[in-house]
mmCIF file with all atom_site columns, C-alpha atoms in Angstrom:
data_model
loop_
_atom_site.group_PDB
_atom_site.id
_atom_site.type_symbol
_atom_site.label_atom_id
_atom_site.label_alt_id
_atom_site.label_comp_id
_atom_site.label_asym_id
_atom_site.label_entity_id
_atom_site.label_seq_id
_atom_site.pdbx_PDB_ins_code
_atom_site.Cartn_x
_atom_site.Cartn_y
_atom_site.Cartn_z
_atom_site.occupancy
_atom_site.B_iso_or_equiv
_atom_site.pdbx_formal_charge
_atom_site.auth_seq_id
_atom_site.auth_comp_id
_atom_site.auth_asym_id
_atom_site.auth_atom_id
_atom_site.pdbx_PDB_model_num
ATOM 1   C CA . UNK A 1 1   ? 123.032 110.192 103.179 1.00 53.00 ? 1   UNK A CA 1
ATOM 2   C CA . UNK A 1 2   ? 122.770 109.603 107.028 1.00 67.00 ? 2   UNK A CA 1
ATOM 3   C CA . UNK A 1 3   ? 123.359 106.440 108.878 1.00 85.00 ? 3   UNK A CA 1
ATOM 4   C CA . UNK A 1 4   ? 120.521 104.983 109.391 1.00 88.00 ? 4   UNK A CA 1
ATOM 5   C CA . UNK A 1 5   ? 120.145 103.409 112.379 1.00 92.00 ? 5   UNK A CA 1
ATOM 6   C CA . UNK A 1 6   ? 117.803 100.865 113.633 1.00 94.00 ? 6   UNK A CA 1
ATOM 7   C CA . UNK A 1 7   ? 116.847 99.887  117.622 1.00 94.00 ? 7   UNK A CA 1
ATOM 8   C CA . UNK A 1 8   ? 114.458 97.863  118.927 1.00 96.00 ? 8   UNK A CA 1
ATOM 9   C CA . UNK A 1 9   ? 111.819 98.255  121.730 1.00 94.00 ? 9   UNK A CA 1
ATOM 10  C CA . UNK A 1 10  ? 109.355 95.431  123.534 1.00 93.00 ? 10  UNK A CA 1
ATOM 11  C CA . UNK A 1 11  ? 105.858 96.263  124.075 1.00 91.00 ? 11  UNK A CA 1
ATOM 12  C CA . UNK A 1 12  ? 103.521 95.421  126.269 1.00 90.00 ? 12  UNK A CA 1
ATOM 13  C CA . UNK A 1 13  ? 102.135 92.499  123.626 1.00 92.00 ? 13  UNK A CA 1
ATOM 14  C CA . UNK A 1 14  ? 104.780 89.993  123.959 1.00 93.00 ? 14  UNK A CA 1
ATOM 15  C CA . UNK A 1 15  ? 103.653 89.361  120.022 1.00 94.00 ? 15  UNK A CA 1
ATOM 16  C CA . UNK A 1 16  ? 105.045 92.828  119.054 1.00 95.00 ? 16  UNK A CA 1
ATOM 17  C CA . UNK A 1 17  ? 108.422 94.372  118.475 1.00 96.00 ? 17  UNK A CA 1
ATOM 18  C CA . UNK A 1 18  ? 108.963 97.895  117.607 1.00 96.00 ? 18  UNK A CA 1
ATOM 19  C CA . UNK A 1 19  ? 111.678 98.768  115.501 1.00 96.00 ? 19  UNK A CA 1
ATOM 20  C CA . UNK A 1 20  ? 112.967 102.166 115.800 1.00 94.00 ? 20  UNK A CA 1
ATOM 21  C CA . UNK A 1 21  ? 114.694 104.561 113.318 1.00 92.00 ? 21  UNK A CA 1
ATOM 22  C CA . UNK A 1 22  ? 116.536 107.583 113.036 1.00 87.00 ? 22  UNK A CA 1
ATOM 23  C CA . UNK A 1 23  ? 114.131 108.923 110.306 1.00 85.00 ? 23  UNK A CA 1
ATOM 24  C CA . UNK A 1 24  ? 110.978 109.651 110.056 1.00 83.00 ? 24  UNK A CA 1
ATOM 25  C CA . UNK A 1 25  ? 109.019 107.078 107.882 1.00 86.00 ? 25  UNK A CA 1
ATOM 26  C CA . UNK A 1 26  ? 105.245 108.069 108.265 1.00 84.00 ? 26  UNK A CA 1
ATOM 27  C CA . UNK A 1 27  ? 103.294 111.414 108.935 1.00 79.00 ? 27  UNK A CA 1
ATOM 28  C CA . UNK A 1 28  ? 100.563 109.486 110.816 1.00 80.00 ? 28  UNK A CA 1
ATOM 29  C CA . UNK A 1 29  ? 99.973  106.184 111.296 1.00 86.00 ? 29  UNK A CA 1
ATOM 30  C CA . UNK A 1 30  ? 99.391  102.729 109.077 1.00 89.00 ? 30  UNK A CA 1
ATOM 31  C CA . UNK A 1 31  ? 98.045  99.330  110.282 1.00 91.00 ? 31  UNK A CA 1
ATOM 32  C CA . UNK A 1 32  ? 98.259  96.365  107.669 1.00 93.00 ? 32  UNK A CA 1
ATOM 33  C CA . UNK A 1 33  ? 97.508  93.227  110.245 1.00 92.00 ? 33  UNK A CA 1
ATOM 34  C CA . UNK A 1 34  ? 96.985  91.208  107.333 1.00 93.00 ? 34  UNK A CA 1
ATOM 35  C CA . UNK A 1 35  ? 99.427  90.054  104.216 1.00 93.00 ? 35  UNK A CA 1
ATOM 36  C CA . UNK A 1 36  ? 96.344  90.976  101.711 1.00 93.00 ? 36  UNK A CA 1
ATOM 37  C CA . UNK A 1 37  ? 95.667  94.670  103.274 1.00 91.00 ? 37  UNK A CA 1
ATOM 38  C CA . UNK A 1 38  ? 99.652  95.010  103.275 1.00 91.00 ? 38  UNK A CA 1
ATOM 39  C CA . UNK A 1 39  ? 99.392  95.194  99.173  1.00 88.00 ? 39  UNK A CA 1
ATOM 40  C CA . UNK A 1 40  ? 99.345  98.909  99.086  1.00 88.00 ? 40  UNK A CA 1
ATOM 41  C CA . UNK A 1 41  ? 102.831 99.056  100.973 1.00 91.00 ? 41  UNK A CA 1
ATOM 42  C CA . UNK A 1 42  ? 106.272 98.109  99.038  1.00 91.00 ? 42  UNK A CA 1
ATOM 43  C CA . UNK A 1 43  ? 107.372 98.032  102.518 1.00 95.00 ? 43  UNK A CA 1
ATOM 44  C CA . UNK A 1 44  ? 104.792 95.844  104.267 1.00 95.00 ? 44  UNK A CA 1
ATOM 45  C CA . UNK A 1 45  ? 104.679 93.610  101.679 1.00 94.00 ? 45  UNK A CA 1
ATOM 46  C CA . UNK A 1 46  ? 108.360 93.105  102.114 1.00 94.00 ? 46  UNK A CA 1
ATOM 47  C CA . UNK A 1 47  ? 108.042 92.184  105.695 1.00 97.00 ? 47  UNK A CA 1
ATOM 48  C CA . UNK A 1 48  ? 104.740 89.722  104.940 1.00 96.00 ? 48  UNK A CA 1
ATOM 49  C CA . UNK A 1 49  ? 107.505 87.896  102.983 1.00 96.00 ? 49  UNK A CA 1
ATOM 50  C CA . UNK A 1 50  ? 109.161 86.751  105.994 1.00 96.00 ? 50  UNK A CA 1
ATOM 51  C CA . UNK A 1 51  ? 106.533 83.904  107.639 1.00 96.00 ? 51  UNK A CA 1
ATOM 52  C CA . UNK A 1 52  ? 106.922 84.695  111.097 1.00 97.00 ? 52  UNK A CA 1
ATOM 53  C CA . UNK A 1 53  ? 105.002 88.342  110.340 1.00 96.00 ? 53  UNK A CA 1
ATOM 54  C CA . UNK A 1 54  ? 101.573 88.072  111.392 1.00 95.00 ? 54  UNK A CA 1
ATOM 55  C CA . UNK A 1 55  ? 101.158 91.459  111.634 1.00 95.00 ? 55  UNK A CA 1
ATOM 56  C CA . UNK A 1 56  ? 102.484 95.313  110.169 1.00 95.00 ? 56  UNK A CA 1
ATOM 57  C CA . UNK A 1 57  ? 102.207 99.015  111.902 1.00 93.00 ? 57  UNK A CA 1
ATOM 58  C CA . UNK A 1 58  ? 104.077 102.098 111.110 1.00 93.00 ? 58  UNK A CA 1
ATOM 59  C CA . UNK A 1 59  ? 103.563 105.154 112.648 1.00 88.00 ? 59  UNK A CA 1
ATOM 60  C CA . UNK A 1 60  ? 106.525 107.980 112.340 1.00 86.00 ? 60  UNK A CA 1
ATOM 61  C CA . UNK A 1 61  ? 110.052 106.743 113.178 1.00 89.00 ? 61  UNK A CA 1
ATOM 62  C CA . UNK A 1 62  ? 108.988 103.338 113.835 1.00 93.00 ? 62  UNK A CA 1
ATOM 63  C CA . UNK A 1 63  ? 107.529 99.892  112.259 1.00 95.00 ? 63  UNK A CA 1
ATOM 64  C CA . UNK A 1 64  ? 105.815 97.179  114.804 1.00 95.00 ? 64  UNK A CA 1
ATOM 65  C CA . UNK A 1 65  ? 106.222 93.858  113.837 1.00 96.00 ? 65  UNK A CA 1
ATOM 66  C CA . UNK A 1 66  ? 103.486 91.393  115.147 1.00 95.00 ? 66  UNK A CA 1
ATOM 67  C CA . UNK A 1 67  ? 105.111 88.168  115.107 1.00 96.00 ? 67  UNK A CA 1
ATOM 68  C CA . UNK A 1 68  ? 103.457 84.337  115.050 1.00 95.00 ? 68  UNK A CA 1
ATOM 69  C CA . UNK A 1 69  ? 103.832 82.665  118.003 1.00 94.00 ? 69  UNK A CA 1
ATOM 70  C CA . UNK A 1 70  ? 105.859 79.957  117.470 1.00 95.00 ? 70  UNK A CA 1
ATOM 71  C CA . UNK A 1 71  ? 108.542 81.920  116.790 1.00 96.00 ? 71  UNK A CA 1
ATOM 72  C CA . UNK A 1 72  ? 111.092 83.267  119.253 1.00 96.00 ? 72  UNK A CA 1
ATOM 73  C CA . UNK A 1 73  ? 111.968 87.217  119.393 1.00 97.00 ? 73  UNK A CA 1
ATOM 74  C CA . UNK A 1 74  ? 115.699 85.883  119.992 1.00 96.00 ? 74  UNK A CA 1
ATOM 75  C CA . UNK A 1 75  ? 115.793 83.715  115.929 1.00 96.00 ? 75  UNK A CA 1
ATOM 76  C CA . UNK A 1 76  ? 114.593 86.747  114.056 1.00 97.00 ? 76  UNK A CA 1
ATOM 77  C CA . UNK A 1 77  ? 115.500 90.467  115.802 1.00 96.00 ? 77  UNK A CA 1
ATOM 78  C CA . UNK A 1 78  ? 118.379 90.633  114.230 1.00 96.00 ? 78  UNK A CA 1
ATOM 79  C CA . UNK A 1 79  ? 117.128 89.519  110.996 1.00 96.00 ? 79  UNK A CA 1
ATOM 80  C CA . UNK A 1 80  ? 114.172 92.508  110.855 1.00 97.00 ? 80  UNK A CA 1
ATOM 81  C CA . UNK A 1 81  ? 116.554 94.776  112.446 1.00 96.00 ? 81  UNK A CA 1
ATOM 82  C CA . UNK A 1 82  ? 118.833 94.462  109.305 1.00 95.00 ? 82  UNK A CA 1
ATOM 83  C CA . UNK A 1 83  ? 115.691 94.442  106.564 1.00 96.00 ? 83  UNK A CA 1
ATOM 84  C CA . UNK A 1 84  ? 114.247 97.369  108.230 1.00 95.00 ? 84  UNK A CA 1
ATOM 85  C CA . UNK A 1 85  ? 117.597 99.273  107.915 1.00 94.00 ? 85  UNK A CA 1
ATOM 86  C CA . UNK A 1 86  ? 117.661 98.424  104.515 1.00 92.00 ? 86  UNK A CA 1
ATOM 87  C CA . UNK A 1 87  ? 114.261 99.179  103.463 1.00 92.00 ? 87  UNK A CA 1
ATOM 88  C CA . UNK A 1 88  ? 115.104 102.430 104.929 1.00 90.00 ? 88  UNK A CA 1
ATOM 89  C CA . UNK A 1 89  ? 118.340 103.140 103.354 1.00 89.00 ? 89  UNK A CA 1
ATOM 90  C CA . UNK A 1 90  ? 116.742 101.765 100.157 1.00 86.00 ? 90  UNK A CA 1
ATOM 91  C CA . UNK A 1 91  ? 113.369 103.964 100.691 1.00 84.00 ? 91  UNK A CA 1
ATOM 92  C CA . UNK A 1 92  ? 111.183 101.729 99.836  1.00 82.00 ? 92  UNK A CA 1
ATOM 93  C CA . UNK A 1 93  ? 107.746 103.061 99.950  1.00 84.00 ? 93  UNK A CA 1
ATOM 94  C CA . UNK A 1 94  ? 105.446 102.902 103.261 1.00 87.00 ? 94  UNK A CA 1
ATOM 95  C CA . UNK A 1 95  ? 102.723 104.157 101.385 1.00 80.00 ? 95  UNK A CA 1
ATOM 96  C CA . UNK A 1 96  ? 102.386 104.648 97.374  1.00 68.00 ? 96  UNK A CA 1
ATOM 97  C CA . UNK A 1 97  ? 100.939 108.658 97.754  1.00 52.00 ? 97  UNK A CA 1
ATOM 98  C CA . UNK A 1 98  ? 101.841 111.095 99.866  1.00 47.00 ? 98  UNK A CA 1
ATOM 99  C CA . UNK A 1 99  ? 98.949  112.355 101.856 1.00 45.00 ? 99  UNK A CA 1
ATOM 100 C CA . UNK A 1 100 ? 99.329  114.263 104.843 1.00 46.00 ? 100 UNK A CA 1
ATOM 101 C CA . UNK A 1 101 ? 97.317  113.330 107.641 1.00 52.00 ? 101 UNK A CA 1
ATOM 102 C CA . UNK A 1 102 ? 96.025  116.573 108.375 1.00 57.00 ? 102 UNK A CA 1
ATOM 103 C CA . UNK A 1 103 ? 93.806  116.655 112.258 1.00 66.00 ? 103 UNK A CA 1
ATOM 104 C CA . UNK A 1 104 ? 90.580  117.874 111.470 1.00 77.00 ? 104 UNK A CA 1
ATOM 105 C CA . UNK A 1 105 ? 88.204  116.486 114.048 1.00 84.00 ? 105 UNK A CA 1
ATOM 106 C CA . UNK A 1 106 ? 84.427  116.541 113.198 1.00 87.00 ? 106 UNK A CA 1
ATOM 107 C CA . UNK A 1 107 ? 81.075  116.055 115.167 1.00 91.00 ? 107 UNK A CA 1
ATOM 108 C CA . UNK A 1 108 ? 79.935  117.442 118.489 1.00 92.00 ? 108 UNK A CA 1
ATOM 109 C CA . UNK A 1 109 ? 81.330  119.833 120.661 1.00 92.00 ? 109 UNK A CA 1
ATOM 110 C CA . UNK A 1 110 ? 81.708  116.494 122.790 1.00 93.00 ? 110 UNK A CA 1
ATOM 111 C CA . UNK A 1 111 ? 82.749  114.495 120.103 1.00 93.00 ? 111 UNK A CA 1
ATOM 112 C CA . UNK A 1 112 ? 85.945  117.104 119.126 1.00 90.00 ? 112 UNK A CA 1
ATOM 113 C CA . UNK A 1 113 ? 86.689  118.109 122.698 1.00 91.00 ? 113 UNK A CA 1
ATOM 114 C CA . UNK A 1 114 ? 86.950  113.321 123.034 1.00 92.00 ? 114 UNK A CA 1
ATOM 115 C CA . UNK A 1 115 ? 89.000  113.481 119.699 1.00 91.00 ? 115 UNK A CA 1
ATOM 116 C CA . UNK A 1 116 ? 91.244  116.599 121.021 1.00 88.00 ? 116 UNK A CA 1
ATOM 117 C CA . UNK A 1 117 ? 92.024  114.299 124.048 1.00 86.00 ? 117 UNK A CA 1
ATOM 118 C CA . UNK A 1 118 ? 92.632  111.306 122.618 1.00 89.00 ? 118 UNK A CA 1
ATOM 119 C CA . UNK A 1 119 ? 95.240  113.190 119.955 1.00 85.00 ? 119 UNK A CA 1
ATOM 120 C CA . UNK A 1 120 ? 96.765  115.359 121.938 1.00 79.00 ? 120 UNK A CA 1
ATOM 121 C CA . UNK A 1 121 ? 97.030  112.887 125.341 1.00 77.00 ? 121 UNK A CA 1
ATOM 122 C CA . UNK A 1 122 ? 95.948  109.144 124.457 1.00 83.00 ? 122 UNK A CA 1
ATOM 123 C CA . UNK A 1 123 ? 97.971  108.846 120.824 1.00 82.00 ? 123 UNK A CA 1
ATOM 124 C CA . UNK A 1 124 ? 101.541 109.929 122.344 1.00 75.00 ? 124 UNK A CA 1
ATOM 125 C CA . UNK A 1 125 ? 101.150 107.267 124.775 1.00 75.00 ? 125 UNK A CA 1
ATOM 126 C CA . UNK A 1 126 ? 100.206 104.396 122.681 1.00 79.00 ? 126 UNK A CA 1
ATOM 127 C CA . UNK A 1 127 ? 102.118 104.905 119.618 1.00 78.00 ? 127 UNK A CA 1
ATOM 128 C CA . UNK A 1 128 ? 105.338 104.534 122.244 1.00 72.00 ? 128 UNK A CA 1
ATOM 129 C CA . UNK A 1 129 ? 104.198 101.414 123.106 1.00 75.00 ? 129 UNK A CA 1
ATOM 130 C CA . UNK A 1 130 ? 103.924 100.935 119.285 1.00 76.00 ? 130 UNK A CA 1
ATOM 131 C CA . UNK A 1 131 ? 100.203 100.874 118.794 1.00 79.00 ? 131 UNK A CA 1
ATOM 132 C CA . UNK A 1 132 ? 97.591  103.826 117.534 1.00 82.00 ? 132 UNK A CA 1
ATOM 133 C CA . UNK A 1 133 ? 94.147  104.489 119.224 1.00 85.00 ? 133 UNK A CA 1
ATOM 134 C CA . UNK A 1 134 ? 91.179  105.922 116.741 1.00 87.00 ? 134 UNK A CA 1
ATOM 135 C CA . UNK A 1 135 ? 88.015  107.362 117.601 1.00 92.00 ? 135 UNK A CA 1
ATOM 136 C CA . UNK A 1 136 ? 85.443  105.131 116.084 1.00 93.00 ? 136 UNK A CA 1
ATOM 137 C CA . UNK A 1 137 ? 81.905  107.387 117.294 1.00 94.00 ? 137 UNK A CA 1
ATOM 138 C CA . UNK A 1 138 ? 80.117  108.766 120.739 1.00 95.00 ? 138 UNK A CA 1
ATOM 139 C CA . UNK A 1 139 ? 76.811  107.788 121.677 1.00 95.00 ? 139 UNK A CA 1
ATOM 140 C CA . UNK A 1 140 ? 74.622  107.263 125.064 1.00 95.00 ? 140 UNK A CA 1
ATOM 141 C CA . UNK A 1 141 ? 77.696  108.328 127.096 1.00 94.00 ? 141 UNK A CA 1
ATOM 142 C CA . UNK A 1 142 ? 79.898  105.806 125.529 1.00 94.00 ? 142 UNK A CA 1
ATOM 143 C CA . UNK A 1 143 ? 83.244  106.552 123.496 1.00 94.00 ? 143 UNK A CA 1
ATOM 144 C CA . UNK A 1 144 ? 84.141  103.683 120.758 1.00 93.00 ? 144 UNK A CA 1
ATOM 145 C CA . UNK A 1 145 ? 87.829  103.602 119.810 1.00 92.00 ? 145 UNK A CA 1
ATOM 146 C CA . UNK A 1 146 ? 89.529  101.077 117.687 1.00 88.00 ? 146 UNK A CA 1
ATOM 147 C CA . UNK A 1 147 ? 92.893  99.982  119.014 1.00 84.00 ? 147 UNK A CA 1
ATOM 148 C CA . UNK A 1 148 ? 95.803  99.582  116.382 1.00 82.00 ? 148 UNK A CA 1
ATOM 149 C CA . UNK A 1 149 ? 99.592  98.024  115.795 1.00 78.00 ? 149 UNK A CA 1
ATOM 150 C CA . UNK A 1 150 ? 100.604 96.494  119.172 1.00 74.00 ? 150 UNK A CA 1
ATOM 151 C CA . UNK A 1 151 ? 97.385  97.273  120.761 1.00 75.00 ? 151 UNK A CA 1
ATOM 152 C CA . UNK A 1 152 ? 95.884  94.856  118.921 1.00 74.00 ? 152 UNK A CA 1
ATOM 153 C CA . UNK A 1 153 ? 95.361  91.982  120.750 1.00 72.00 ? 153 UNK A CA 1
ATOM 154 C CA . UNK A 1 154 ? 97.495  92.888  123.629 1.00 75.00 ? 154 UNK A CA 1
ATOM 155 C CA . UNK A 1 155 ? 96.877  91.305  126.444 1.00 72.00 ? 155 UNK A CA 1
ATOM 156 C CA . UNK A 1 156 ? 97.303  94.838  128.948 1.00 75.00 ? 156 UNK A CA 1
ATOM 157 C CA . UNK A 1 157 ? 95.177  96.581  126.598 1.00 75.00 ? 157 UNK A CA 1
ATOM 158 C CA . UNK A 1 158 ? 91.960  95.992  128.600 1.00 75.00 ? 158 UNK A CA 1
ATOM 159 C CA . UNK A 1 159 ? 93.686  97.468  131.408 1.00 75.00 ? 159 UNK A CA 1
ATOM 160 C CA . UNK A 1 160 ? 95.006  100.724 129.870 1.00 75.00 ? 160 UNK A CA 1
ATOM 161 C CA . UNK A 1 161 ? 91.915  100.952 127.826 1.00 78.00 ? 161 UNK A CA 1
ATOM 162 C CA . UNK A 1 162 ? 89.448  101.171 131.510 1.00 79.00 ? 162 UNK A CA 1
ATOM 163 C CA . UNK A 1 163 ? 92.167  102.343 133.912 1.00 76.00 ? 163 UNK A CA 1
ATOM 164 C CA . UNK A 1 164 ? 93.785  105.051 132.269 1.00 82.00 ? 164 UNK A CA 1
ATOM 165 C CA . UNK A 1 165 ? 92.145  105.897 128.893 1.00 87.00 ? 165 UNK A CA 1
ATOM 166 C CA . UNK A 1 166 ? 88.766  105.707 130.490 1.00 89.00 ? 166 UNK A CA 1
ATOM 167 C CA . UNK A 1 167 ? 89.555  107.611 133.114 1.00 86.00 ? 167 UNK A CA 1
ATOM 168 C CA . UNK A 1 168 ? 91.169  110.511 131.454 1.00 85.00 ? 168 UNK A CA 1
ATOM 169 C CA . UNK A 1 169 ? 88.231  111.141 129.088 1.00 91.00 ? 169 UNK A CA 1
ATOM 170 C CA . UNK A 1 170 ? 85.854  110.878 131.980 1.00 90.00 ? 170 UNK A CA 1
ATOM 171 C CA . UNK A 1 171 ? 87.811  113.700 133.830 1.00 87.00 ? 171 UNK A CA 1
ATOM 172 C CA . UNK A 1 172 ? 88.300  116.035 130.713 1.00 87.00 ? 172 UNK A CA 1
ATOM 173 C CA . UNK A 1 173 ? 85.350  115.368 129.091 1.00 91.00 ? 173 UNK A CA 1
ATOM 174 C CA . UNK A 1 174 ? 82.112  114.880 131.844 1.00 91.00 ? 174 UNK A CA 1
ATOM 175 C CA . UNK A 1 175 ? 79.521  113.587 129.084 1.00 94.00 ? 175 UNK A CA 1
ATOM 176 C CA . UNK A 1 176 ? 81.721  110.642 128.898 1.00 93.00 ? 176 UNK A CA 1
ATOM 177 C CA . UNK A 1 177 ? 80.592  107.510 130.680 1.00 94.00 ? 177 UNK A CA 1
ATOM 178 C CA . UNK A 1 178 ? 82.239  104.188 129.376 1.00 93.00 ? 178 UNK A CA 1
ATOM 179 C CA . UNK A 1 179 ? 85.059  103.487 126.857 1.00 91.00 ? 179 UNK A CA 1
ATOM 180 C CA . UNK A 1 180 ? 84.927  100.611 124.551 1.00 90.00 ? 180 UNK A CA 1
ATOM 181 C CA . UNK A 1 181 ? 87.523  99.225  121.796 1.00 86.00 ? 181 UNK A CA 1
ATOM 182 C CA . UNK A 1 182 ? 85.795  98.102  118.741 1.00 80.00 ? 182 UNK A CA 1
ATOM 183 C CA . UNK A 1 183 ? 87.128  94.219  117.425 1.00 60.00 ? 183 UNK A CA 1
ATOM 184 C CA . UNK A 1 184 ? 88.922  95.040  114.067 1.00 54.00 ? 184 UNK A CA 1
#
């Protein structure tokens, strides 16, 4: 077996780490920002052990840990860093069945030219910063997406939501207007 090794990124939500690993954990993407919705994942669950988690997010080589915020990054990166490396080495289960996330985009030829773009442009983007973006629905001009993982609550989100996700559908897509993220 491989080393496994684990490194760790900040995000733009100070609340959210993102641990990195040389493996790939997750075809797609998985958002458990609760400890009940977390019951499906061996894994999650094993982080909503510790109390500082407030929050869960794996998507490929990486897990983002939402943290409470009372609790300093310095008293408990090292401590995830080594539980993540072991849940890996140990694979223990992200998910209990393997289904592969196959992109088939439905609706409109709107709606699948705004899901293209956010796949093939937005999702690269966000899951670096450790967060996923999902198209929610299109109507009146209007593109609702539901922000994930450390786009959740982060406080630049608003920003990169208008300023740059906005604006690239507007420019690739015309019948756009106005992009909105839907409250989870």
């Amino acid at each position: 077996m491989a080393t496994i090794n684990v490194y760790t990124e900040t995000t733009p939500n100070p609340s959210t780490m993102k641990f990195l690993v040389n493996k790939l954990l997750i075809n797609g993407s998985l958002d458990y920002p609760t400890k009940e919705k977390a019951q499906e994942s061996e894994f999650a669950r094993e982080l909503f052990k510790f109390n500082f988690v407030n929050g869960v997010f794996f998507a490929s080589n990486f897990v983002t840990v939402t943290k409470t915020d009372e609790t300093d990054w310095s008293d408990i990166e090292p401590l995830l860093k080594d539980f993540v490396k072991g849940a890996v080495e140990s694979e223990l289960a992200v998910k209990p069945v393997e289904h592969d996330e196959d992109v088939a985009f439905e609706g409109t030829e709107t709606e699948i030219k705004i899901q293209q773009v956010l796949h093939d442009y937005v999702r690269p983007a966000v899951e670096q910063d450790g967060g996923a973006i999902a198209y929610k629905s299109f109507e009146n001009g209007i593109v609702t997406v539901e922000l994930r993982g450390s786009c959740s609550g982060c406080p630049s989100s608003t920003i990169t939501l208008k300023a740059g996700i906005e604006g690239l559908l507007k420019r690739m897509v015309p019948e756009v207007e106005e992009v909105v993220a839907e409250a989870m």
